Coordinates of C-alpha atoms in Angstrom, one line a residue:
M1 CA 115.7 86.5 109.8
G2 CA 112.0 87.5 111.2
R3 CA 113.7 90.7 112.5
Q4 CA 115.2 91.5 108.9
K5 CA 112.0 90.5 107.2
Q6 CA 110.0 92.8 109.7
E7 CA 112.2 95.6 108.7
Q8 CA 112.0 95.1 105.0
Q9 CA 108.1 95.3 105.0
Q10 CA 107.9 98.4 107.3
H11 CA 105.5 101.1 106.4
V12 CA 107.1 104.8 106.1
R13 CA 105.6 108.1 105.6
V14 CA 107.8 108.8 102.6
A15 CA 109.8 106.5 100.3
V16 CA 112.6 108.2 98.2
I17 CA 113.8 106.2 95.2
G18 CA 117.4 107.1 94.5
S19 CA 120.4 108.7 96.2
G20 CA 122.0 111.2 93.8
F21 CA 121.6 114.9 94.2
A22 CA 117.7 114.9 93.9
G23 CA 117.5 111.9 96.5
L24 CA 119.9 113.2 99.0
G25 CA 118.4 116.6 98.7
A26 CA 114.9 115.4 99.3
A27 CA 116.2 113.5 102.3
V28 CA 117.8 116.5 104.0
R29 CA 114.7 118.7 103.1
L30 CA 112.4 115.8 104.7
R31 CA 114.5 115.9 108.0
R32 CA 114.6 119.8 107.9
E33 CA 110.8 119.7 107.8
G34 CA 110.9 117.3 111.0
I35 CA 110.0 114.1 109.1
T36 CA 112.3 111.3 110.0
D37 CA 109.9 108.4 109.2
F38 CA 111.4 107.8 105.8
V39 CA 113.8 105.6 103.7
V40 CA 115.9 106.3 100.7
L41 CA 115.8 103.1 98.4
E42 CA 119.0 102.9 96.1
R43 CA 119.8 100.0 93.9
A44 CA 123.5 100.5 94.0
G45 CA 125.8 100.0 97.2
S46 CA 126.5 103.7 97.5
V47 CA 125.1 107.1 97.3
G48 CA 126.1 109.4 94.2
G49 CA 123.5 108.7 91.2
T50 CA 125.0 109.7 88.1
W51 CA 128.3 110.9 89.9
R52 CA 128.9 107.4 91.1
D53 CA 128.0 105.7 87.8
N54 CA 129.9 107.9 85.6
D55 CA 133.6 107.4 86.4
Y56 CA 135.0 107.2 83.1
P57 CA 138.3 108.7 82.4
G58 CA 138.1 112.6 82.1
C59 CA 134.7 112.8 83.8
C60 CA 133.9 116.3 85.1
C61 CA 131.1 118.8 85.3
D62 CA 130.2 121.3 82.7
V63 CA 128.6 123.7 85.4
P64 CA 131.0 125.7 87.9
S65 CA 131.3 123.9 91.1
H66 CA 130.4 126.8 93.4
L67 CA 126.9 126.8 91.4
Y68 CA 126.8 122.8 91.1
S69 CA 126.3 122.3 94.8
F70 CA 123.5 122.6 97.4
S71 CA 122.8 126.1 98.7
F72 CA 122.2 124.6 102.2
A73 CA 125.8 122.5 101.7
P74 CA 128.3 125.1 100.5
N75 CA 131.7 123.7 99.9
P76 CA 134.4 126.4 100.1
D77 CA 137.1 123.8 99.1
W78 CA 136.3 122.9 95.6
P79 CA 139.7 122.3 93.8
R80 CA 139.0 123.7 90.4
T81 CA 136.3 125.8 88.8
F82 CA 135.0 122.8 87.1
S83 CA 135.6 119.9 89.5
G84 CA 136.0 116.2 88.5
Q85 CA 133.7 113.4 89.4
R86 CA 135.7 112.0 92.4
H87 CA 135.3 115.5 93.9
I88 CA 131.5 115.8 93.3
R89 CA 131.0 112.3 94.4
A90 CA 133.1 113.1 97.6
Y91 CA 130.9 116.0 98.2
L92 CA 127.5 113.7 98.0
E93 CA 129.3 111.4 100.7
Q94 CA 130.0 114.4 103.0
V95 CA 126.4 115.8 102.5
T96 CA 125.2 112.3 103.6
D97 CA 127.2 112.3 106.8
A98 CA 126.8 116.0 107.7
F99 CA 122.9 115.7 107.5
H100 CA 122.7 112.2 109.3
L101 CA 121.2 110.3 106.3
R102 CA 123.1 107.1 106.6
H103 CA 120.3 105.2 108.6
H104 CA 117.9 106.2 106.3
L105 CA 119.7 104.6 103.3
R106 CA 118.8 101.1 102.0
F107 CA 121.5 100.0 99.7
H108 CA 120.9 97.3 97.0
H109 CA 117.1 97.9 97.0
E110 CA 116.3 98.1 93.4
V111 CA 112.7 99.2 93.0
L112 CA 111.0 96.3 90.8
K113 CA 107.4 97.7 91.2
M114 CA 105.3 100.3 93.1
V115 CA 101.6 100.0 93.0
W116 CA 98.9 102.4 94.3
D117 CA 96.4 100.9 96.8
D118 CA 93.1 102.8 96.5
Q119 CA 91.7 101.4 99.5
E120 CA 94.6 102.1 102.0
L121 CA 95.7 105.2 100.0
R122 CA 99.2 104.3 100.0
W123 CA 101.9 102.7 97.8
T124 CA 103.2 99.4 97.9
I125 CA 106.8 99.2 96.7
E126 CA 108.4 95.8 95.9
T127 CA 112.1 95.9 95.9
S128 CA 115.1 93.4 95.2
Q129 CA 115.2 93.2 99.1
G130 CA 111.7 93.3 100.2
T131 CA 108.6 95.1 100.3
Y132 CA 107.8 98.4 101.8
T133 CA 104.6 100.7 101.6
A134 CA 104.7 104.4 101.9
D135 CA 102.0 107.1 102.2
V136 CA 104.0 109.3 99.7
V137 CA 106.8 108.2 97.1
V138 CA 109.3 110.8 95.8
S139 CA 110.9 109.4 92.6
A140 CA 114.4 110.9 92.4
T141 CA 115.9 108.4 89.9
G142 CA 116.8 111.0 87.4
P143 CA 116.9 111.1 83.6
L144 CA 120.6 110.2 83.1
S145 CA 120.7 106.9 85.1
D146 CA 119.8 104.3 82.5
P147 CA 122.4 104.0 79.7
K148 CA 121.2 103.7 76.2
I149 CA 123.0 101.5 73.5
P150 CA 121.6 101.3 70.1
D151 CA 120.6 98.0 68.5
I152 CA 123.3 97.5 66.1
P153 CA 123.3 94.5 64.0
G154 CA 126.2 92.1 64.8
L155 CA 127.3 93.9 67.9
A156 CA 126.6 90.9 70.1
D157 CA 129.1 88.9 68.0
F158 CA 132.0 91.6 68.4
P159 CA 134.9 89.6 69.8
G160 CA 136.3 92.7 72.0
A161 CA 135.0 94.4 75.0
V162 CA 131.8 96.5 74.6
F163 CA 130.4 99.0 77.4
H164 CA 128.6 102.1 77.9
S165 CA 130.6 105.2 79.2
A166 CA 128.2 105.2 82.2
R167 CA 129.3 101.6 83.0
W168 CA 133.0 101.8 82.3
D169 CA 134.8 98.7 82.3
H170 CA 138.1 99.4 84.6
D171 CA 138.9 95.9 83.8
I172 CA 140.0 96.5 80.2
E173 CA 143.3 97.8 79.3
L174 CA 143.1 100.4 76.6
R175 CA 146.7 101.0 76.3
G176 CA 147.9 99.9 72.8
K177 CA 144.5 99.1 71.7
R178 CA 142.0 100.1 68.8
V179 CA 139.2 101.7 70.3
A180 CA 136.0 103.1 68.9
M181 CA 134.3 105.9 70.5
V182 CA 130.7 105.9 69.5
G183 CA 128.8 109.2 70.2
T184 CA 130.1 112.9 70.3
G185 CA 128.1 114.3 73.3
A186 CA 129.5 115.7 76.6
S187 CA 130.8 112.3 77.9
A188 CA 132.6 111.4 74.5
A189 CA 134.1 115.0 74.5
Q190 CA 135.6 114.1 77.8
I191 CA 136.7 110.5 77.2
V192 CA 138.4 111.1 73.9
P193 CA 141.1 113.5 75.2
A194 CA 141.5 111.3 78.1
I195 CA 142.2 108.1 76.3
Q196 CA 143.7 109.4 73.0
P197 CA 147.3 109.6 74.0
Q198 CA 147.3 105.8 75.3
V199 CA 145.5 103.8 72.6
D200 CA 147.1 102.8 69.4
R201 CA 144.3 103.9 67.2
L202 CA 141.3 106.0 68.3
T203 CA 138.1 106.0 65.9
L204 CA 135.2 108.4 66.5
F205 CA 131.9 107.5 64.9
Q206 CA 130.1 110.9 64.8
R207 CA 126.5 111.2 63.5
T208 CA 126.2 115.0 64.5
P209 CA 129.3 117.2 65.3
P210 CA 128.9 119.2 68.6
W211 CA 129.3 122.8 68.9
V212 CA 132.5 123.2 71.2
L213 CA 133.5 126.2 73.2
P214 CA 137.0 126.4 75.0
K215 CA 136.5 125.7 78.7
V216 CA 137.9 128.3 81.0
D217 CA 138.9 125.8 83.8
R218 CA 141.6 126.6 86.4
E219 CA 142.6 125.7 89.7
I220 CA 140.8 127.6 92.6
T221 CA 144.0 128.8 94.5
P222 CA 144.6 128.1 98.3
A223 CA 144.1 131.8 99.1
E224 CA 140.5 131.8 97.4
R225 CA 139.4 128.8 99.4
W226 CA 140.9 130.4 102.6
L227 CA 138.8 133.4 101.8
H228 CA 135.6 131.4 101.1
R229 CA 136.2 129.6 104.6
Q230 CA 136.7 132.5 106.6
V231 CA 134.3 135.1 105.0
P232 CA 131.4 133.1 103.7
L233 CA 129.8 136.0 101.9
T234 CA 132.7 135.9 99.4
R235 CA 131.6 132.4 98.6
S236 CA 127.9 133.6 98.4
L237 CA 129.0 136.3 96.0
R238 CA 130.8 134.0 93.7
R239 CA 127.7 131.8 93.3
G240 CA 125.2 134.5 92.9
L241 CA 127.3 136.0 90.2
L242 CA 127.8 132.6 88.5
W243 CA 123.9 132.3 88.6
G244 CA 123.2 135.9 87.5
V245 CA 125.4 135.5 84.4
R246 CA 123.4 132.3 83.5
E247 CA 120.0 133.9 84.3
L248 CA 120.7 136.5 81.6
Q249 CA 121.6 134.0 79.1
V250 CA 118.3 132.4 79.3
S251 CA 116.5 134.7 76.8
A252 CA 119.1 134.0 74.0
F253 CA 118.0 130.2 74.3
T254 CA 114.1 130.7 75.0
K255 CA 113.2 133.9 73.0
R256 CA 115.9 135.7 71.0
P257 CA 118.1 132.9 69.4
Q258 CA 119.7 135.5 67.1
Q259 CA 121.7 136.6 70.2
L260 CA 123.5 133.5 70.0
T261 CA 125.4 134.4 66.9
L262 CA 128.3 135.9 68.8
V263 CA 128.7 132.8 70.7
E264 CA 128.6 130.8 67.4
S265 CA 131.4 132.8 66.2
I266 CA 133.5 132.1 69.4
A267 CA 132.8 128.5 68.7
K268 CA 133.8 128.6 64.9
G269 CA 137.0 130.5 65.9
H270 CA 138.1 127.9 68.4
L271 CA 137.6 125.4 65.9
A272 CA 139.5 127.2 63.3
R273 CA 142.5 127.9 65.5
T274 CA 142.8 124.1 66.4
V275 CA 141.8 122.3 63.4
K276 CA 143.9 123.2 60.4
D277 CA 143.1 120.4 58.2
P278 CA 140.1 121.8 56.0
A279 CA 138.6 118.3 55.6
L280 CA 138.6 117.6 59.1
R281 CA 137.4 120.9 60.0
A282 CA 134.5 120.4 57.5
K283 CA 133.6 117.2 59.3
L284 CA 133.7 118.8 62.9
T285 CA 131.6 121.8 61.6
P286 CA 127.9 121.7 62.8
D287 CA 125.1 122.7 60.3
Y288 CA 122.5 123.5 63.0
R289 CA 122.3 126.5 65.3
I290 CA 124.3 126.5 68.4
G291 CA 122.5 125.9 71.6
C292 CA 120.1 123.5 69.7
K293 CA 121.9 120.5 71.2
R294 CA 124.0 120.8 74.6
V295 CA 127.0 123.0 73.8
V296 CA 130.0 120.9 74.7
L297 CA 132.9 122.8 76.9
S298 CA 136.2 121.5 76.3
S299 CA 139.6 122.8 75.3
E300 CA 141.0 119.4 74.7
Y301 CA 138.7 117.7 72.5
Y302 CA 139.8 119.1 69.0
P303 CA 143.5 119.0 70.0
A304 CA 142.7 115.0 70.5
L305 CA 141.1 114.6 67.4
V306 CA 144.1 116.2 65.3
Q307 CA 146.6 113.7 66.5
P308 CA 148.0 111.2 64.0
N309 CA 146.3 108.2 66.0
A310 CA 142.8 109.5 65.7
E311 CA 140.2 109.5 63.0
V312 CA 136.9 111.0 62.8
V313 CA 134.3 109.1 60.8
A314 CA 131.4 111.5 59.9
S315 CA 128.8 109.0 59.9
G316 CA 126.9 107.0 62.4
L317 CA 127.8 103.1 63.3
V318 CA 125.3 101.0 61.7
E319 CA 126.9 97.5 61.5
V320 CA 129.5 95.2 63.2
R321 CA 131.0 92.5 61.3
G322 CA 133.2 90.6 63.4
S323 CA 136.0 93.2 64.6
T324 CA 135.0 95.3 61.6
L325 CA 132.7 98.5 62.2
V326 CA 130.9 99.8 59.5
A327 CA 129.4 103.4 59.3
A328 CA 126.3 104.5 57.6
D329 CA 128.4 105.9 54.7
G330 CA 130.3 102.7 54.2
T331 CA 133.4 103.5 56.3
E332 CA 134.9 100.6 57.8
A333 CA 137.2 100.4 61.0
E334 CA 138.8 97.7 62.8
A335 CA 138.4 97.8 66.6
D336 CA 139.4 95.8 69.9
V337 CA 137.2 97.9 72.1
V338 CA 133.9 99.8 71.3
I339 CA 132.7 102.3 73.8
F340 CA 129.3 103.8 73.6
G341 CA 128.8 107.4 74.8
T342 CA 125.3 107.4 73.4
G343 CA 123.0 108.9 76.1
F344 CA 120.4 107.6 78.3
H345 CA 116.8 106.9 78.4
V346 CA 115.5 110.3 78.9
T347 CA 111.9 110.5 77.4
D348 CA 111.4 106.8 78.1
M349 CA 112.6 106.3 81.7
P350 CA 112.6 102.7 82.6
I351 CA 111.3 103.6 86.1
A352 CA 107.9 104.7 84.3
D353 CA 107.4 100.8 83.5
R354 CA 107.4 100.1 87.2
V355 CA 104.9 102.7 88.5
V356 CA 101.4 101.5 88.7
G357 CA 98.8 104.2 89.6
A358 CA 95.2 104.4 90.6
D359 CA 93.6 103.2 87.2
G360 CA 95.8 100.3 87.3
I361 CA 97.8 101.6 84.3
T362 CA 101.8 102.2 84.6
L363 CA 103.2 105.5 84.4
A364 CA 104.6 104.5 81.0
E365 CA 101.3 103.8 79.5
S366 CA 100.0 107.1 80.7
W367 CA 103.0 108.7 79.1
K368 CA 102.9 107.0 75.8
E369 CA 102.2 110.0 73.9
G370 CA 104.7 112.0 75.7
M371 CA 105.7 112.8 79.3
R372 CA 103.5 115.2 81.0
S373 CA 103.1 116.4 84.4
L374 CA 102.2 119.4 86.6
R375 CA 104.9 121.7 87.5
G376 CA 107.6 118.9 86.5
A377 CA 106.5 117.0 89.7
T378 CA 103.0 115.3 90.0
A379 CA 101.1 113.0 87.3
A380 CA 97.3 112.7 86.9
G381 CA 96.2 109.1 88.1
F382 CA 99.1 108.8 90.3
P383 CA 98.2 110.1 93.9
N384 CA 100.9 111.0 96.4
W385 CA 103.7 110.5 93.8
M386 CA 106.2 113.2 92.9
T387 CA 109.2 112.9 90.6
L388 CA 112.1 115.2 90.9
I389 CA 113.8 116.3 87.8
G390 CA 110.4 115.4 86.0
P391 CA 109.4 116.3 82.7
N392 CA 110.4 120.0 81.5
T393 CA 112.5 120.6 84.3
G394 CA 116.0 120.4 82.4
L395 CA 118.3 123.1 81.7
G396 CA 120.4 123.8 78.9
N397 CA 122.8 126.4 80.4
S398 CA 122.8 126.3 84.2
S399 CA 122.8 124.3 87.3
M400 CA 120.3 121.5 87.8
I401 CA 120.8 121.7 91.5
L402 CA 118.8 125.0 91.3
M403 CA 115.8 123.2 89.9
I404 CA 116.1 120.3 92.4
E405 CA 116.0 122.8 95.2
S406 CA 112.9 124.5 93.9
Q407 CA 111.2 121.0 93.6
L408 CA 112.2 120.3 97.1
N409 CA 110.1 123.5 98.1
Y410 CA 107.1 122.3 96.3
L411 CA 107.7 118.8 98.0
A412 CA 107.6 120.3 101.4
D413 CA 104.4 122.2 100.9
Y414 CA 102.8 119.2 99.4
L415 CA 103.5 117.3 102.7
R416 CA 102.3 120.3 104.8
Q417 CA 99.0 120.3 102.7
L418 CA 98.6 116.7 103.4
T419 CA 99.3 117.3 107.2
V420 CA 96.7 120.3 107.2
L421 CA 93.9 117.9 105.3
G422 CA 94.8 115.3 108.2
G423 CA 93.6 111.6 108.3
R424 CA 94.6 109.2 105.4
T425 CA 94.5 111.7 102.6
A426 CA 96.1 111.8 99.0
L427 CA 96.4 114.5 96.5
T428 CA 96.4 113.7 92.7
P429 CA 96.6 116.5 90.2
K430 CA 93.6 117.2 88.0
P431 CA 94.0 116.2 84.4
S432 CA 92.8 119.8 83.4
A433 CA 95.6 121.3 85.5
V434 CA 98.0 119.0 83.7
T435 CA 96.9 120.0 80.5
A436 CA 96.8 123.5 81.1
W437 CA 100.4 123.5 82.5
N438 CA 101.8 121.6 79.7
G439 CA 99.9 123.7 77.0
K440 CA 101.7 126.8 78.4
V441 CA 105.0 124.9 78.5
Q442 CA 104.7 123.8 75.0
A443 CA 103.5 127.1 73.6
R444 CA 106.6 128.9 75.1
M445 CA 108.9 126.1 73.8
E446 CA 107.9 126.9 69.9
R447 CA 110.2 129.6 69.8
T448 CA 113.3 128.2 71.7
I449 CA 116.4 127.5 70.0
W450 CA 116.0 123.9 71.2
N451 CA 112.9 123.5 68.7
T452 CA 114.0 125.9 66.0
G453 CA 117.7 125.3 65.9
G454 CA 117.6 122.5 63.0
C455 CA 118.8 119.6 65.1
S456 CA 117.7 116.4 66.4
S457 CA 118.5 115.9 70.0
W458 CA 117.7 114.1 73.2
Y459 CA 115.7 116.8 74.4
L460 CA 113.0 115.7 72.1
D461 CA 110.6 112.6 72.4
P462 CA 109.8 110.4 69.4
S463 CA 106.8 112.8 68.3
G464 CA 109.3 115.9 68.4
R465 CA 107.9 117.4 71.6
N466 CA 110.5 118.8 73.8
T467 CA 109.5 117.1 77.2
T468 CA 112.9 117.7 79.1
L469 CA 113.8 121.4 79.2
W470 CA 112.4 124.3 81.3
P471 CA 111.8 127.3 79.0
G472 CA 112.4 129.9 81.3
T473 CA 114.8 131.3 84.1
T474 CA 115.4 129.2 87.2
G475 CA 114.1 132.1 89.1
E476 CA 110.9 132.0 87.3
F477 CA 110.7 128.1 88.2
R478 CA 111.5 128.8 91.9
R479 CA 108.3 131.0 92.0
V480 CA 106.0 128.7 90.1
T481 CA 107.0 125.8 92.6
R482 CA 107.2 127.8 95.7
E483 CA 103.8 126.2 96.8
V484 CA 101.1 123.8 96.0
D485 CA 97.8 125.3 94.7
L486 CA 95.2 123.0 95.9
A487 CA 92.8 124.3 93.2
E488 CA 95.0 122.1 90.8
Y489 CA 94.5 118.8 92.7
E490 CA 91.8 116.4 93.7
I491 CA 91.7 115.6 97.2
V492 CA 91.2 111.9 97.9
R493 CA 90.3 110.5 101.3
R494 CA 90.0 106.9 102.6
P495 CA 86.5 105.4 102.7
T496 CA 85.0 105.8 106.1
G497 CA 81.7 104.6 107.9
A498 CA 79.8 101.5 107.6
D499 CA 78.6 102.3 104.1
G500 CA 82.3 102.6 102.8
A501 CA 81.2 106.1 101.5
P502 CA 84.1 108.6 101.2
A503 CA 84.3 111.6 103.6
A504 CA 83.5 115.1 102.0
K505 CA 86.2 116.6 99.8
V506 CA 88.2 119.4 101.5
P507 CA 87.7 122.6 99.5
T508 CA 90.3 123.2 96.9
G509 CA 90.7 126.9 98.0
A510 CA 92.4 125.6 101.2
S511 CA 95.4 127.8 102.4
G512 CA 98.9 126.5 101.8
A513 CA 100.3 128.6 104.9
V514 CA 100.6 125.9 107.3
G515 CA 103.3 124.7 109.8
A516 CA 105.9 122.2 109.1
S517 CA 105.5 119.8 111.9
P518 CA 104.9 116.0 111.2
S519 CA 101.5 114.6 111.3
A520 CA 100.4 112.6 114.3
G521 CA 100.9 109.4 112.1
D522 CA 104.7 110.1 111.7
S523 CA 107.3 108.0 113.7
V524 CA 109.7 110.4 114.8
T525 CA 112.4 108.2 116.4
E526 CA 115.1 111.0 117.2
P527 CA 115.5 114.6 117.2
V528 CA 116.3 116.4 114.1
V529 CA 119.6 118.1 114.6
E530 CA 121.2 119.8 111.5
P531 CA 124.7 120.9 111.1
A532 CA 125.9 124.4 110.3
A533 CA 126.7 124.4 106.6
E534 CA 130.5 124.6 107.0
S535 CA 130.4 121.1 108.3
V536 CA 130.1 119.9 104.8
A537 CA 133.3 121.5 103.9
E538 CA 135.3 120.4 106.8
P539 CA 135.5 116.6 105.8
M540 CA 136.0 117.5 102.1
A541 CA 139.2 119.5 103.0
K542 CA 140.5 116.2 105.1
E543 CA 139.4 114.1 101.9
G544 CA 142.0 115.8 99.8
G545 CA 139.3 117.4 97.6
A546 CA 140.9 120.8 98.2

């Protein structure tokens, strides 16, 4: 017991919170930087993040697999152009093994609170399994981790099963049941065609219809996979082409929304060809510009909704009376099961309530007027704390893995700067730098389709500010996060000397061109031996993901 307690109260150089794509990517980057004195704190019992939690029927990715994977861990054996949840989760498990991350993982360690210690210049992290301290915290919880279920009067008294798409209840048999699907986002568009053939009655409660484009998905042939394994250049070319096409699309979303007219006509044609009933087609026709909300990719969504056992209620759910569901327009429907596909706490992430900074206030309090950070990574008043997939780092048309890898570059240079500065040191972004960065981002956001398209989306916070998306290309984001500019930071040192006076500040013009070796305080317990990139693919083929 004493040994276990000692382990649970250990000090580490870096604590990573979460083991999804961002957390595992951070762990790999730390090892590649020569840092092994770190832990990955995970509240669940396995890695995977949103791809572990979202295992609902039909769950798959709407970004091509060869782009939705780490550049340092390519997988030539993706089974389809858009792979499903189980294959993506298997990929993350193989990344974990290939890069020797298992012994860094601490499962069932939910972070309850983390508090900055001004005297020791480190974080105290209280978890469900004990306490850690860390010089640096990397928050990789992600914005799609905590489901949001609306407060519906009478829902607590509903006699049947109720669950969110991200917490699917696999013990519930849907066959022959009357099922209500609440929400019309990407998850609902995948769930509806997956469950419609087996349920007795499917009622879709739709506040806002999505724009839907046909999904050009197919099996990746054995010959293609063989070629990608034998000639890695072909794999790189495929990824590069997928990336380049999406980079060219960005200006239509951010600068020239009129260019989306052609795409809008394609979506309208898809709807007209699939839904022949004028009344139903009218219900499913959006009244805002395409791209304002995330576009749904599906060739199965509309065909499922035209089936005799499906009904679309063009109004949101507002009340539950026993087993009767009532929409805002007065429509009533009987249900045995209610499934919510109503999104996540994105602009009000619960982790923000658990982070207490240098001024004794929580991150949630600091962000009460909207999320704000420097380069999507660091927050004023929260020294040596970095978030991955932070404010204004989301994308509307490409792979978030590209953004994550850019932020990992920033993390690596952040740690190098701390090494160069030496001693017990912390960096905290200047409020003026945060204000300047966010001012530029929001100014660019004004002309984007997300702000001008005439919709209300989860991209926007309660005040109407778009604090989630990046108004530029992934290439641009990589350039602006390539290294840390110390002029944007305050350097904090641990008090020294008999009078307790702090040491002099290091000039903010210090160079970022430093080595990647760990500091003298690191506890490097083993050599860092990284595998060749193909070692991730080999176990995947054995897994049956091919």
